[in-house]
Short mmCIF file of C-alpha atoms and ligand atoms in Angstrom, two decimals:
data_model
loop_
_atom_site.label_atom_id
_atom_site.label_comp_id
_atom_site.label_asym_id
_atom_site.label_seq_id
_atom_site.Cartn_x
_atom_site.Cartn_y
_atom_site.Cartn_z
CA UNK I 1 -4.78 16.73 -10.01
CA UNK I 2 -1.58 16.59 -7.99
CA UNK I 3 0.86 19.38 -8.67
CA UNK I 4 4.34 18.82 -9.39
CA UNK I 5 7.22 21.49 -9.14
CA UNK I 6 8.72 19.85 -12.32
CA UNK I 7 7.42 17.99 -15.34
CA UNK I 8 8.56 16.30 -18.12
CA UNK I 9 5.87 15.86 -21.02
CA UNK I 10 6.35 13.00 -23.03
CA UNK I 11 4.05 13.43 -26.16
CA UNK I 12 2.82 9.97 -27.36
CA UNK I 13 3.76 9.29 -31.15
CA UNK I 14 1.58 5.67 -30.94
CA UNK I 15 4.79 3.96 -29.73
CA UNK I 16 4.49 0.71 -27.39
CA UNK I 17 7.54 2.42 -25.48
CA UNK I 18 5.89 5.62 -24.58
CA UNK I 19 5.03 4.68 -21.00
CA UNK I 20 8.52 3.52 -21.03
CA UNK I 21 10.03 6.69 -21.33
CA UNK I 22 7.87 8.09 -18.82
CA UNK I 23 8.95 5.59 -16.17
CA UNK I 24 12.82 6.15 -17.22
CA UNK I 25 12.06 10.16 -16.74
CA UNK I 26 10.46 9.16 -13.29
CA UNK I 27 13.50 6.85 -12.27
CA UNK I 28 15.33 10.12 -12.51
CA UNK I 29 13.28 11.79 -9.88
CA UNK I 30 11.51 14.22 -11.94
CA UNK I 31 7.63 13.61 -12.19
CA UNK I 32 6.62 12.97 -16.38
CA UNK I 33 3.10 12.66 -17.83
CA UNK I 34 2.10 11.11 -21.23
CA UNK I 35 -0.17 13.05 -23.47
CA UNK I 36 -0.79 12.57 -27.15
CA UNK I 37 0.77 13.63 -29.97
CA UNK I 38 -1.20 16.31 -30.97
CA UNK I 39 -2.23 17.97 -27.44
CA UNK I 40 -2.43 21.46 -28.75
CA UNK I 41 0.45 23.98 -26.98
CA UNK I 42 -1.91 25.90 -24.84
CA UNK I 43 -2.63 22.95 -22.98
CA UNK I 44 0.80 21.40 -22.94
CA UNK I 45 1.90 24.89 -21.17
CA UNK I 46 -0.93 24.40 -18.66
CA UNK I 47 1.66 22.12 -16.77
CA UNK I 48 4.90 24.32 -17.27
CA UNK I 49 6.78 21.25 -18.60
CA UNK I 50 10.77 21.69 -17.84
CA UNK I 51 10.96 19.36 -21.32
CA UNK I 52 9.05 17.66 -23.83
CA UNK I 53 9.92 14.17 -25.67
CA UNK I 54 9.06 13.08 -28.61
CA UNK I 55 8.05 8.92 -28.17
CA UNK I 56 8.83 6.80 -31.01
CA UNK I 57 5.50 5.66 -33.55
CA UNK I 58 5.26 2.88 -35.92
CA UNK I 59 3.59 5.09 -38.71
CA UNK I 60 6.12 6.55 -41.65
CA UNK I 61 6.07 10.49 -41.09
CA UNK I 62 6.94 10.55 -44.88
CA UNK I 63 3.25 9.28 -45.50
CA UNK I 64 0.25 11.82 -45.73
CA UNK I 65 -1.96 12.11 -42.50
CA UNK I 66 1.15 10.63 -39.94
CA UNK I 67 0.94 12.15 -36.69
CA UNK I 68 2.41 15.57 -36.49
CA UNK I 69 2.64 17.82 -33.03
CA UNK I 70 1.14 21.38 -32.96
CA UNK I 71 3.66 23.27 -34.81
CA UNK I 72 4.07 26.09 -32.29
CA UNK I 73 5.63 23.60 -29.93
CA UNK I 74 9.34 24.50 -31.82
CA UNK I 75 8.69 28.29 -30.91
CA UNK I 76 8.36 27.46 -27.11
CA UNK I 77 11.99 27.33 -26.40
CA UNK I 78 11.44 24.85 -23.80
CA UNK I 79 13.61 21.63 -24.76
CA UNK I 80 12.94 18.78 -26.94
CA UNK I 81 14.10 15.10 -27.06
CA UNK I 82 12.59 13.38 -30.42
CA UNK I 83 13.25 9.67 -30.08
CA UNK I 84 12.96 7.68 -33.66
CA UNK I 85 10.21 8.97 -34.72
CA UNK I 86 9.87 11.74 -32.61
CA UNK I 87 13.46 12.50 -34.05
CA UNK I 88 12.25 12.21 -37.89
CA UNK I 89 8.82 14.16 -37.52
CA UNK I 90 11.02 16.96 -35.90
CA UNK I 91 13.77 16.70 -38.56
CA UNK I 92 11.05 16.90 -41.56
CA UNK I 93 8.78 19.49 -40.03
CA UNK I 94 12.12 21.91 -39.12
CA UNK I 95 13.02 21.39 -42.74
CA UNK I 96 15.22 18.23 -42.80
CA UNK I 97 14.76 15.53 -44.86
CA UNK I 98 14.01 11.74 -44.09
CA UNK I 99 14.28 8.91 -46.59
CA UNK I 100 13.38 5.04 -46.27
CA UNK I 101 17.07 3.06 -47.11
CA UNK I 102 16.79 -0.48 -48.86
CA UNK I 103 16.94 -2.10 -45.21
CA UNK I 104 15.50 -1.21 -41.85
CA UNK I 105 17.53 -1.38 -38.97
CA UNK I 106 16.67 -3.83 -36.38
CA UNK I 107 18.87 -4.79 -33.12
CA UNK I 108 22.10 -3.87 -31.62
CA UNK I 109 24.32 -1.07 -32.83
CA UNK I 110 27.43 0.57 -31.11
CA UNK I 111 27.36 4.36 -30.48
CA UNK I 112 30.19 6.62 -32.20
CA UNK I 113 30.08 9.91 -30.87
CA UNK I 114 31.13 12.98 -32.73
CA UNK I 115 31.53 15.25 -30.68
CA UNK I 116 31.34 16.01 -26.42
CA UNK I 117 27.83 17.35 -25.47
CA UNK I 118 25.43 17.23 -22.60
CA UNK I 119 23.12 14.96 -24.03
CA UNK I 120 25.92 12.24 -24.24
CA UNK I 121 27.98 13.09 -21.38
CA UNK I 122 29.21 10.32 -19.37
CA UNK I 123 28.67 8.10 -22.62
CA UNK I 124 31.39 6.38 -24.72
CA UNK I 125 31.71 5.78 -28.26
CA UNK I 126 31.02 1.90 -28.72
CA UNK I 127 27.95 2.08 -25.85
CA UNK I 128 25.51 -0.60 -27.24
CA UNK I 129 22.19 1.07 -28.48
CA UNK I 130 18.86 -0.82 -29.72
CA UNK I 131 17.39 0.56 -32.94
CA UNK I 132 14.38 -0.04 -34.26
CA UNK I 133 13.74 1.98 -37.58
CA UNK I 134 12.58 1.50 -41.47
CA UNK I 135 13.11 5.69 -42.37
CA UNK I 136 16.28 7.51 -41.39
CA UNK I 137 16.61 10.89 -41.20
CA UNK I 138 19.07 11.89 -44.70
CA UNK I 139 19.11 16.25 -44.71
CA UNK I 140 19.61 17.98 -41.63
CA UNK I 141 17.61 20.63 -40.82
CA UNK I 142 19.13 23.96 -40.53
CA UNK I 143 21.16 24.54 -37.33
CA UNK I 144 21.26 21.04 -36.69
CA UNK I 145 24.43 19.37 -36.25
CA UNK I 146 25.05 15.27 -36.21
CA UNK I 147 26.95 14.41 -32.63
CA UNK I 148 26.46 10.86 -33.05
CA UNK I 149 26.51 8.06 -35.85
CA UNK I 150 26.38 3.96 -35.94
CA UNK I 151 27.91 1.81 -38.70
CA UNK I 152 24.43 2.01 -40.61
CA UNK I 153 22.99 5.29 -39.37
CA UNK I 154 24.54 8.71 -39.86
CA UNK I 155 22.42 10.77 -38.07
CA UNK I 156 22.01 8.61 -34.40
CA UNK I 157 22.12 11.78 -33.03
CA UNK I 158 21.42 15.35 -33.87
CA UNK I 159 20.89 18.41 -32.22
CA UNK I 160 20.15 22.28 -32.53
CA UNK I 161 22.03 23.56 -28.98
CA UNK I 162 20.56 27.06 -29.42
CA UNK I 163 17.52 25.96 -29.83
CA UNK I 164 17.77 23.16 -27.10
CA UNK I 165 16.44 20.59 -29.80
CA UNK I 166 18.00 17.07 -29.78
CA UNK I 167 16.98 13.80 -31.14
CA UNK I 168 18.10 10.07 -31.30
CA UNK I 169 17.53 7.63 -33.47
CA UNK I 170 18.09 4.67 -30.96
CA UNK I 171 15.65 3.96 -27.88
CA UNK I 172 17.10 4.89 -24.91
CA UNK I 173 14.16 3.62 -23.16
CA UNK I 174 14.83 0.10 -23.43
CA UNK I 175 17.22 -1.73 -21.39
CA UNK I 176 19.23 -3.19 -24.86
CA UNK I 177 20.26 0.14 -24.63
CA UNK I 178 23.30 0.19 -22.01
CA UNK I 179 23.43 3.93 -20.96
CA UNK I 180 19.70 4.64 -22.37
CA UNK I 181 18.80 5.64 -18.83
CA UNK I 182 21.81 8.04 -18.28
CA UNK I 183 20.81 9.83 -21.42
CA UNK I 184 17.32 10.51 -20.57
CA UNK I 185 18.98 11.66 -16.89
CA UNK I 186 21.32 13.97 -19.09
CA UNK I 187 18.76 15.44 -20.75
CA UNK I 188 15.81 15.85 -18.02
CA UNK I 189 18.76 17.25 -15.47
CA UNK I 190 21.76 18.60 -17.70
CA UNK I 191 19.37 19.85 -20.43
CA UNK I 192 16.03 21.21 -19.01
CA UNK I 193 17.62 21.80 -15.54
CA UNK I 194 15.55 19.73 -13.17
CA UNK I 195 16.84 18.84 -9.51
CA UNK I 196 15.65 15.14 -8.59
CA UNK I 197 12.48 16.55 -6.32
CA UNK I 198 10.08 13.09 -7.24
CA UNK I 199 10.51 10.45 -5.03
CA UNK I 200 7.62 8.18 -2.89
CA UNK I 201 8.67 10.42 -0.03
CA UNK I 202 7.67 13.64 -2.01
CA UNK I 203 4.72 12.12 -3.54
CA UNK I 204 3.05 10.92 0.37
CA UNK I 205 3.43 14.36 1.30
CA UNK I 206 2.02 15.92 -1.50
CA UNK I 207 -0.99 13.17 -2.11
CA UNK I 208 -1.87 13.51 1.83
CA UNK I 209 -2.11 17.27 1.64
CA UNK I 210 -4.10 17.06 -1.66
CA UNK I 211 -6.89 14.68 -0.23
CA UNK I 212 -6.91 16.32 2.67
CA UNK I 213 -7.91 19.31 0.96
CA UNK I 214 -9.89 17.70 -1.30
CA UNK I 215 -12.05 15.49 1.15
CA UNK I 216 -12.35 17.87 3.87
CA UNK I 217 -14.48 16.93 7.12
CA UNK I 218 -16.52 14.33 4.64
CA UNK I 219 -16.46 10.66 4.20
CA UNK I 220 -14.40 8.45 2.34
CA UNK I 221 -15.94 4.84 1.72
CA UNK I 222 -12.81 1.92 0.32
CA UNK I 223 -13.59 -1.69 -0.69
CA UNK I 224 -10.71 -4.07 0.49
CA UNK I 225 -9.92 -6.74 -1.69
CA UNK I 226 -6.55 -7.55 0.44
CA UNK I 227 -4.76 -7.20 -3.50
CA UNK I 228 -2.17 -4.53 -3.65
CA UNK I 229 -4.00 -1.59 -4.90
CA UNK I 230 -6.84 -1.13 -2.67
CA UNK I 231 -4.55 -1.91 0.48
CA UNK I 232 -2.22 1.09 -1.08
CA UNK I 233 -4.88 2.91 -1.19
CA UNK I 234 -6.49 2.49 1.97
CA UNK I 235 -3.10 3.08 3.45
CA UNK I 236 -2.71 5.96 1.77
CA UNK I 237 -6.04 7.21 2.80
CA UNK I 238 -5.99 6.28 6.24
CA UNK I 239 -2.53 8.59 6.82
CA UNK I 240 -3.99 11.51 5.09
CA UNK I 241 -7.81 11.43 6.89
CA UNK I 242 -7.85 8.66 9.91
CA UNK I 243 -11.02 7.85 10.51
CA UNK I 244 -12.87 9.27 8.20
CA UNK I 245 -11.91 6.49 5.97
CA UNK I 246 -14.15 3.87 6.28
CA UNK I 247 -13.46 0.41 4.43
CA UNK I 248 -15.57 -2.54 3.40
CA UNK I 249 -13.97 -6.13 2.97
CA UNK I 250 -16.43 -8.60 1.70
CA UNK I 251 -15.50 -12.42 2.58
CA UNK I 252 -17.06 -13.95 -0.40
CA UNK I 253 -15.99 -17.55 0.87
CA UNK I 254 -14.43 -17.62 -2.58
CA UNK I 255 -10.78 -16.29 -0.62
CA UNK I 256 -7.40 -18.07 -0.21
CA UNK I 257 -6.46 -20.09 3.02
CA UNK I 258 -5.83 -17.49 5.96
CA UNK I 259 -7.00 -14.61 3.49
CA UNK I 260 -9.78 -12.93 5.59
CA UNK I 261 -7.68 -13.17 9.10
CA UNK I 262 -5.04 -11.41 6.93
CA UNK I 263 -6.75 -8.44 5.71
CA UNK I 264 -8.59 -7.98 8.97
CA UNK I 265 -5.27 -8.56 11.24
CA UNK I 266 -3.49 -6.13 9.10
CA UNK I 267 -6.01 -3.41 8.54
CA UNK I 268 -8.16 -3.20 11.58
CA UNK I 269 -5.65 -4.42 14.29
CA UNK I 270 -2.32 -3.18 12.94
CA UNK I 271 -3.05 -0.20 11.17
CA UNK I 272 -6.46 0.79 12.92
CA UNK I 273 -8.53 1.73 10.14
CA UNK I 274 -12.31 1.21 10.34
CA UNK I 275 -13.23 -1.80 8.58
CA UNK I 276 -16.32 -3.20 8.46
CA UNK I 277 -16.04 -6.84 7.69
CA UNK I 278 -18.83 -8.63 6.11
CA UNK I 279 -18.79 -12.18 6.24
CA UNK I 280 -21.02 -13.12 3.21
CA UNK I 281 -19.62 -16.86 2.82
CA UNK I 282 -23.41 -18.61 3.02
CA UNK I 283 -24.82 -15.98 0.88
CA UNK I 284 -22.69 -16.38 -1.73
CA UNK I 285 -21.96 -20.40 -1.55
CA UNK I 286 -25.76 -20.73 -1.36
CA UNK I 287 -26.42 -18.93 -4.32
CA UNK I 288 -23.91 -20.61 -6.35
CA UNK I 289 -25.12 -23.83 -5.48
CA UNK I 290 -25.53 -26.06 -8.32
CA UNK I 291 -23.81 -23.76 -10.82
CA UNK I 292 -21.05 -24.67 -12.88
CA UNK I 293 -21.11 -22.27 -16.02
CA UNK I 294 -17.80 -20.10 -15.64
CA UNK I 295 -20.19 -16.93 -17.23
CA UNK I 296 -22.96 -17.78 -14.83
CA UNK I 297 -20.46 -18.04 -11.98
CA UNK I 298 -19.25 -14.76 -12.34
CA UNK I 299 -22.45 -13.05 -12.73
CA UNK I 300 -23.74 -14.06 -9.56
CA UNK I 301 -20.32 -13.60 -7.83
CA UNK I 302 -20.43 -9.85 -9.19
CA UNK I 303 -24.09 -9.47 -8.39
CA UNK I 304 -23.65 -10.48 -5.32
CA UNK I 305 -20.64 -8.51 -4.36
CA UNK I 306 -22.50 -5.19 -5.27
CA UNK I 307 -25.49 -6.50 -3.09
CA UNK I 308 -23.43 -6.71 0.05
CA UNK I 309 -21.31 -3.50 -0.95
CA UNK I 310 -24.23 -1.60 -0.85
CA UNK I 311 -25.53 -2.63 2.33
CA UNK I 312 -22.68 -2.37 4.07
CA UNK I 313 -21.97 1.12 2.43
CA UNK I 314 -25.77 1.89 3.62
CA UNK I 315 -25.06 1.24 6.98
CA UNK I 316 -22.19 3.27 7.30
CA UNK I 317 -24.59 6.39 7.04
CA UNK I 318 -23.29 9.25 5.36
CA UNK I 319 -20.34 8.55 2.13
CA UNK I 320 -19.54 11.58 0.24
CA UNK I 321 -16.48 9.31 -1.73
CA UNK I 322 -15.62 6.30 -3.18
CA UNK I 323 -12.00 5.54 -3.14
CA UNK I 324 -10.72 3.09 -6.10
CA UNK I 325 -7.26 1.96 -6.94
CA UNK I 326 -6.71 3.17 -10.64
CA UNK I 327 -3.49 3.38 -11.78
CA UNK I 328 -1.59 5.67 -14.19
CA UNK I 329 -2.04 3.02 -17.39
CA UNK I 330 -5.35 3.13 -17.17
CA UNK I 331 -6.16 6.98 -17.15
CA UNK I 332 -3.50 7.74 -19.96
CA UNK I 333 -5.05 8.97 -22.93
CA UNK I 334 -2.71 6.76 -25.19
CA UNK I 335 -2.73 6.80 -28.87
CA UNK I 336 -0.36 3.38 -29.01
CA UNK I 337 -1.00 0.10 -30.11
CA UNK I 338 -1.42 -1.55 -27.36
CA UNK I 339 -4.92 0.01 -26.60
CA UNK I 340 -6.11 3.11 -24.85
CA UNK I 341 -7.86 3.00 -21.83
CA UNK I 342 -10.38 0.61 -22.35
CA UNK I 343 -8.41 -1.83 -23.03
CA UNK I 344 -6.99 -2.07 -19.73
CA UNK I 345 -9.68 -1.05 -17.36
CA UNK I 346 -10.94 -4.17 -15.27
CA UNK I 347 -14.37 -4.24 -14.34
CA UNK I 348 -14.93 -6.03 -10.81
CA UNK I 349 -13.74 -4.09 -8.45
CA UNK I 350 -14.83 -0.89 -9.81
CA UNK I 351 -18.23 -1.35 -8.33
CA UNK I 352 -19.81 0.31 -10.89
CA UNK I 353 -23.19 -1.52 -10.88
CA UNK I 354 -24.29 0.58 -7.47
CA UNK I 355 -27.53 2.26 -7.41
CA UNK I 356 -28.07 5.72 -8.52
CA UNK I 357 -28.70 7.11 -4.86
CA UNK I 358 -25.40 5.01 -4.15
CA UNK I 359 -23.15 6.80 -7.05
CA UNK I 360 -20.03 8.53 -4.59
CA UNK I 361 -17.81 10.98 -5.96
CA UNK I 362 -14.90 9.25 -7.01
CA UNK I 363 -11.30 9.56 -5.87
CA UNK I 364 -8.61 7.76 -7.23
CA UNK I 365 -5.32 8.62 -5.59
CA UNK I 366 -3.16 6.16 -7.36
CA UNK I 367 -4.21 7.56 -10.82
CA UNK I 368 -0.64 9.11 -11.61
CA UNK I 369 1.58 6.26 -10.60
CA UNK I 370 2.66 2.84 -12.18
CA UNK I 371 1.98 -0.69 -10.75
CA UNK I 372 6.13 -0.67 -9.44
CA UNK I 373 5.67 2.86 -7.96
CA UNK I 374 2.36 1.45 -6.20
CA UNK I 375 4.42 -1.37 -4.49
CA UNK I 376 7.14 1.32 -3.66
CA UNK I 377 4.31 3.66 -2.12
CA UNK I 378 3.22 0.73 -0.35
CA UNK I 379 6.61 0.04 1.21
CA UNK I 380 6.55 3.64 1.90
CA UNK I 381 3.26 3.50 4.06
CA UNK I 382 4.37 0.36 5.50
CA UNK I 383 2.74 -2.31 4.43
CA UNK I 384 4.63 -5.68 4.75
CA UNK I 385 6.31 -7.32 1.62
CA UNK I 386 3.31 -9.93 1.96
CA UNK I 387 1.21 -7.71 0.28
CA UNK I 388 3.27 -5.19 -1.58
CA UNK I 389 4.27 -8.20 -3.94
CA UNK I 390 1.50 -10.08 -3.91
CA UNK I 391 0.44 -11.94 -6.70
CA UNK I 392 -3.19 -10.64 -8.48
CA UNK I 393 -6.04 -12.41 -7.44
CA UNK I 394 -9.33 -12.34 -9.31
CA UNK I 395 -11.98 -10.51 -8.29
CA UNK I 396 -14.56 -13.78 -8.22
CA UNK I 397 -11.44 -15.60 -6.67
CA UNK I 398 -11.87 -19.57 -6.17
CA UNK I 399 -15.11 -19.45 -7.85
CA UNK I 400 -13.52 -19.35 -11.18
CA UNK I 401 -10.59 -22.02 -9.69
CA UNK I 402 -13.15 -24.22 -8.41
CA UNK I 403 -13.94 -25.82 -12.02
CA UNK I 404 -17.62 -27.26 -12.08
CA UNK I 405 -19.51 -27.13 -9.27
CA UNK I 406 -18.58 -25.25 -5.97
CA UNK I 407 -19.14 -26.76 -2.77
CA UNK I 408 -18.07 -25.63 0.51
CA UNK I 409 -16.07 -28.95 0.90
CA UNK I 410 -14.33 -28.43 -2.39
CA UNK I 411 -13.10 -25.02 -1.84
CA UNK I 412 -12.09 -26.18 1.27
CA UNK I 413 -9.78 -28.93 -0.82
CA UNK I 414 -8.75 -26.40 -2.89
CA UNK I 415 -7.75 -23.62 -0.35
CA UNK I 416 -5.57 -26.68 1.51
CA UNK I 417 -3.78 -27.26 -2.33
CA UNK I 418 -3.21 -23.50 -3.43
CA UNK I 419 -1.70 -22.86 -0.04
CA UNK I 420 1.09 -25.75 -0.23
CA UNK I 421 1.66 -24.97 -3.43
CA UNK I 422 2.41 -21.61 -3.00
CA UNK I 423 4.07 -22.40 0.03
CA UNK I 424 6.49 -24.88 -2.12
CA UNK I 425 6.98 -21.92 -4.75
CA UNK I 426 8.32 -19.22 -1.73
CA UNK I 427 10.17 -22.01 -0.16
CA UNK I 428 12.47 -22.06 -3.32
CA UNK I 429 12.46 -18.26 -4.02
CA UNK I 430 10.62 -17.85 -7.01
CA UNK I 431 7.91 -16.69 -6.16
CA UNK I 432 8.95 -12.56 -7.01
CA UNK I 433 9.81 -14.14 -10.67
CA UNK I 434 6.18 -15.31 -11.17
CA UNK I 435 3.44 -13.25 -12.46
CA UNK I 436 0.89 -14.87 -11.07
CA UNK I 437 0.54 -18.97 -9.40
CA UNK I 438 -2.68 -20.69 -9.00
CA UNK I 439 -4.44 -23.96 -8.46
CA UNK I 440 -7.66 -24.94 -9.88
CA UNK I 441 -9.75 -28.31 -9.00
CA UNK I 442 -10.58 -30.00 -11.96
CA UNK I 443 -14.19 -31.46 -12.66
CA UNK I 444 -12.98 -35.20 -12.66
CA UNK I 445 -11.96 -37.79 -10.45
CA UNK I 446 -8.81 -40.47 -10.72
CA UNK I 447 -8.05 -43.30 -9.67
CA UNK I 448 -5.06 -44.06 -7.51
CA UNK I 449 -3.31 -45.91 -5.18
CA UNK I 450 -2.40 -44.63 -1.55
CA UNK I 451 -1.02 -47.08 0.98
CA UNK I 452 -2.31 -50.65 -0.10
CA UNK I 453 -5.61 -48.78 -0.91
CA UNK I 454 -7.40 -47.94 -4.00
CA UNK I 455 -8.44 -44.32 -4.18
CA UNK I 456 -10.71 -42.46 -6.39
CA UNK I 457 -10.47 -38.91 -5.48
CA UNK I 458 -10.17 -35.25 -7.05
CA UNK I 459 -8.05 -34.14 -9.55
CA UNK I 460 -5.72 -30.71 -9.38
CA UNK I 461 -4.11 -28.77 -11.97
CA UNK I 462 -1.27 -26.25 -10.71
CA UNK I 463 -0.72 -22.92 -13.01
CA UNK I 464 2.12 -20.16 -12.81
CA UNK I 465 3.02 -17.83 -15.39
CA UNK I 466 5.20 -14.92 -16.49
CA UNK I 467 3.71 -11.99 -17.67
CA UNK I 468 4.13 -8.18 -18.54
CA UNK I 469 0.72 -7.06 -18.08
CA UNK I 470 -1.28 -10.17 -17.79
CA UNK I 471 -2.25 -9.26 -21.59
CA UNK I 472 -0.06 -12.72 -23.00
CA UNK I 473 1.80 -14.59 -20.78
CA UNK I 474 4.15 -17.89 -20.39
CA UNK I 475 3.91 -20.96 -18.35
CA UNK I 476 6.65 -20.90 -15.81
CA UNK I 477 9.73 -23.47 -15.89
CA UNK I 478 9.88 -24.40 -12.42
CA UNK I 479 12.81 -26.57 -11.81
CA UNK I 480 11.43 -30.23 -11.64
CA UNK I 481 12.05 -30.72 -7.77
CA UNK I 482 9.69 -27.74 -6.74
CA UNK I 483 6.92 -29.93 -8.68
CA UNK I 484 8.03 -33.22 -7.03
CA UNK I 485 7.87 -31.58 -3.76
CA UNK I 486 4.33 -30.20 -4.23
CA UNK I 487 2.78 -32.56 -5.70
CA UNK I 488 4.06 -35.11 -2.98
CA UNK I 489 2.70 -32.35 -0.37
CA UNK I 490 -0.58 -32.11 -2.14
CA UNK I 491 -1.39 -35.73 -2.34
CA UNK I 492 -0.15 -36.82 0.94
CA UNK I 493 -1.30 -33.80 3.18
CA UNK I 494 -4.81 -32.90 0.79
CA UNK I 495 -6.96 -36.11 1.89
CA UNK I 496 -9.18 -35.37 -1.11
CA UNK I 497 -6.78 -34.94 -3.96
CA UNK I 498 -4.55 -37.87 -5.74
CA UNK I 499 -3.21 -36.62 -8.63
CA UNK I 500 -1.59 -33.36 -9.62
CA UNK I 501 -1.32 -31.79 -13.17
CA UNK I 502 0.78 -28.93 -14.26
CA UNK I 503 -0.20 -26.62 -17.00
CA UNK I 504 1.92 -25.60 -19.55
CA UNK I 505 -0.31 -23.10 -22.20
CA UNK I 506 0.46 -20.16 -22.68
CA UNK I 507 -1.64 -16.96 -23.10
CA UNK I 508 -2.88 -17.11 -25.67
CA UNK I 509 -4.35 -19.50 -26.64
CA UNK I 510 -5.16 -20.28 -22.78
CA UNK I 511 -6.03 -17.46 -20.35
CA UNK I 512 -4.10 -17.24 -16.76
CA UNK I 513 -7.47 -18.38 -15.51
CA UNK I 514 -9.23 -21.40 -16.32
CA UNK I 515 -12.77 -20.11 -16.01
P1 XMP R 1 -7.42 -14.05 -17.77
O1 XMP R 1 -7.90 -15.21 -17.08
O2 XMP R 1 -8.06 -13.24 -18.78
O3 XMP R 1 -6.57 -13.16 -16.66
O4 XMP R 1 -6.07 -14.66 -18.61
C1 XMP R 1 -6.01 -12.30 -16.91
C2 XMP R 1 -5.90 -11.26 -15.31
O5 XMP R 1 -6.72 -10.69 -15.01
C3 XMP R 1 -7.22 -11.53 -13.58
N1 XMP R 1 -8.87 -11.57 -13.76
C4 XMP R 1 -9.76 -11.20 -13.17
N2 XMP R 1 -9.30 -10.46 -12.43
N3 XMP R 1 -11.56 -10.14 -11.90
C5 XMP R 1 -10.08 -9.16 -11.75
O6 XMP R 1 -10.47 -8.61 -10.75
C6 XMP R 1 -12.20 -10.78 -12.87
O7 XMP R 1 -13.25 -11.19 -12.80
C7 XMP R 1 -10.97 -11.82 -13.19
N4 XMP R 1 -10.91 -12.22 -14.31
C8 XMP R 1 -9.38 -12.52 -14.64
C9 XMP R 1 -6.75 -12.72 -14.04
O8 XMP R 1 -6.07 -13.61 -12.49
C10 XMP R 1 -5.32 -12.14 -14.20
O9 XMP R 1 -4.30 -11.79 -13.53
#
């Protein structure tokens, strides 16, 4: 665990927005950590937080058994900011009252400030707020004053300035609250007295020092996939321990066009990282011969990957650690309705199936970071934008996009289609707007006419989706000319394809990948 000078603790009462609160705090350059709402005060105090934020939550404080913090938290003298449910729970526990008005309030509201306070510093009456609540505070606890209201909600902002306790009924963490980030910054800096000391630059320095101390003169193994997370892990570890890091990159024959060369060129030739390259294309393709059932494909690819990785790991000699690109959302002990750690962890790359004598100690240098922070770190470490902003790519690769039987010929065809599609997206300047773009080769052939000749060739399908986290996704609305150019180029330049489809299925009901 990396030591931070200043920490703001976010207590999670089950809100879908808890992670957003933590990110907003970090955007003000102060480190934040999310803990479950019922974390005992002794545990919170181990972190020596400069301030505590209570998140919102779906429960009603008036219900029996609704989430409550350790009551000692109100005696610590550490500033507390309650948001929505957080405000209500603070009010109720401290002797105020909470009622359910006839109508719940959902949507925009305008702020009316009652007095000038540090929390609302720089925020004027009329500022747009985002409300989403059923219950409202109906009586203030002793010592509290009402600092802000809206037309429908009297106690929109409350505080007890001598005890440094604050509450807001609206959601400062969402973008719809225009001055939300300013309010969080006011709390963090003006009230908690934090200085802006958390930055990627400082993270790199501390992380490197921690890795060096932890690893000593031992060896770390890192599986490189070419994706953002493993690339950033490798670059960071390399900066910390140089040649004590060995990377293994397995070419399973199911990679995108030019992918293997790019990874080798970047990490071996440019970063001078010790890179063990396993060209296992033939091995994977021979095991996949004749297999078209999706789960069977995935199992074979996963099993072969473990075997090849194991073989490479043994060849390195003594290895003490296995590096993994675990991110913060995977480790938060979340109580939110969007799911705990198990809902988000992807299994393919955590090499969980290694034999017992090859189970290393794990090292997870990104476990405190959100995805956008990982990208920022990647840039800080000198990784090219092409890697840092890369779309996700599944472990089984083109194996689950070559629908039906997998052959080298079909994979090569798919690689050409995929390359053209991605090229056209980049040319149109749309790559960054899309979560993930992919091409599939379908297990049907179609009749066409090219020149004067009748053709009977492969059909491909293009898919591009927007998403926040891949749990849900929507199909991307391309300007028609982008699809037109991609389709023309694919039919002209890829000999084996004579028909192009565009997939307009959202998730759910479709998944992002076809298999
Ligand atoms: P689905 O198809 O389930 O995909 O909507 C959601 C996200 O996960 C990626 N994906 C995988 N990633 N190993 C991975 O590392 C896998 O086996 C795998 N299957 C799907 C997919 O590309 C999308 O981003």
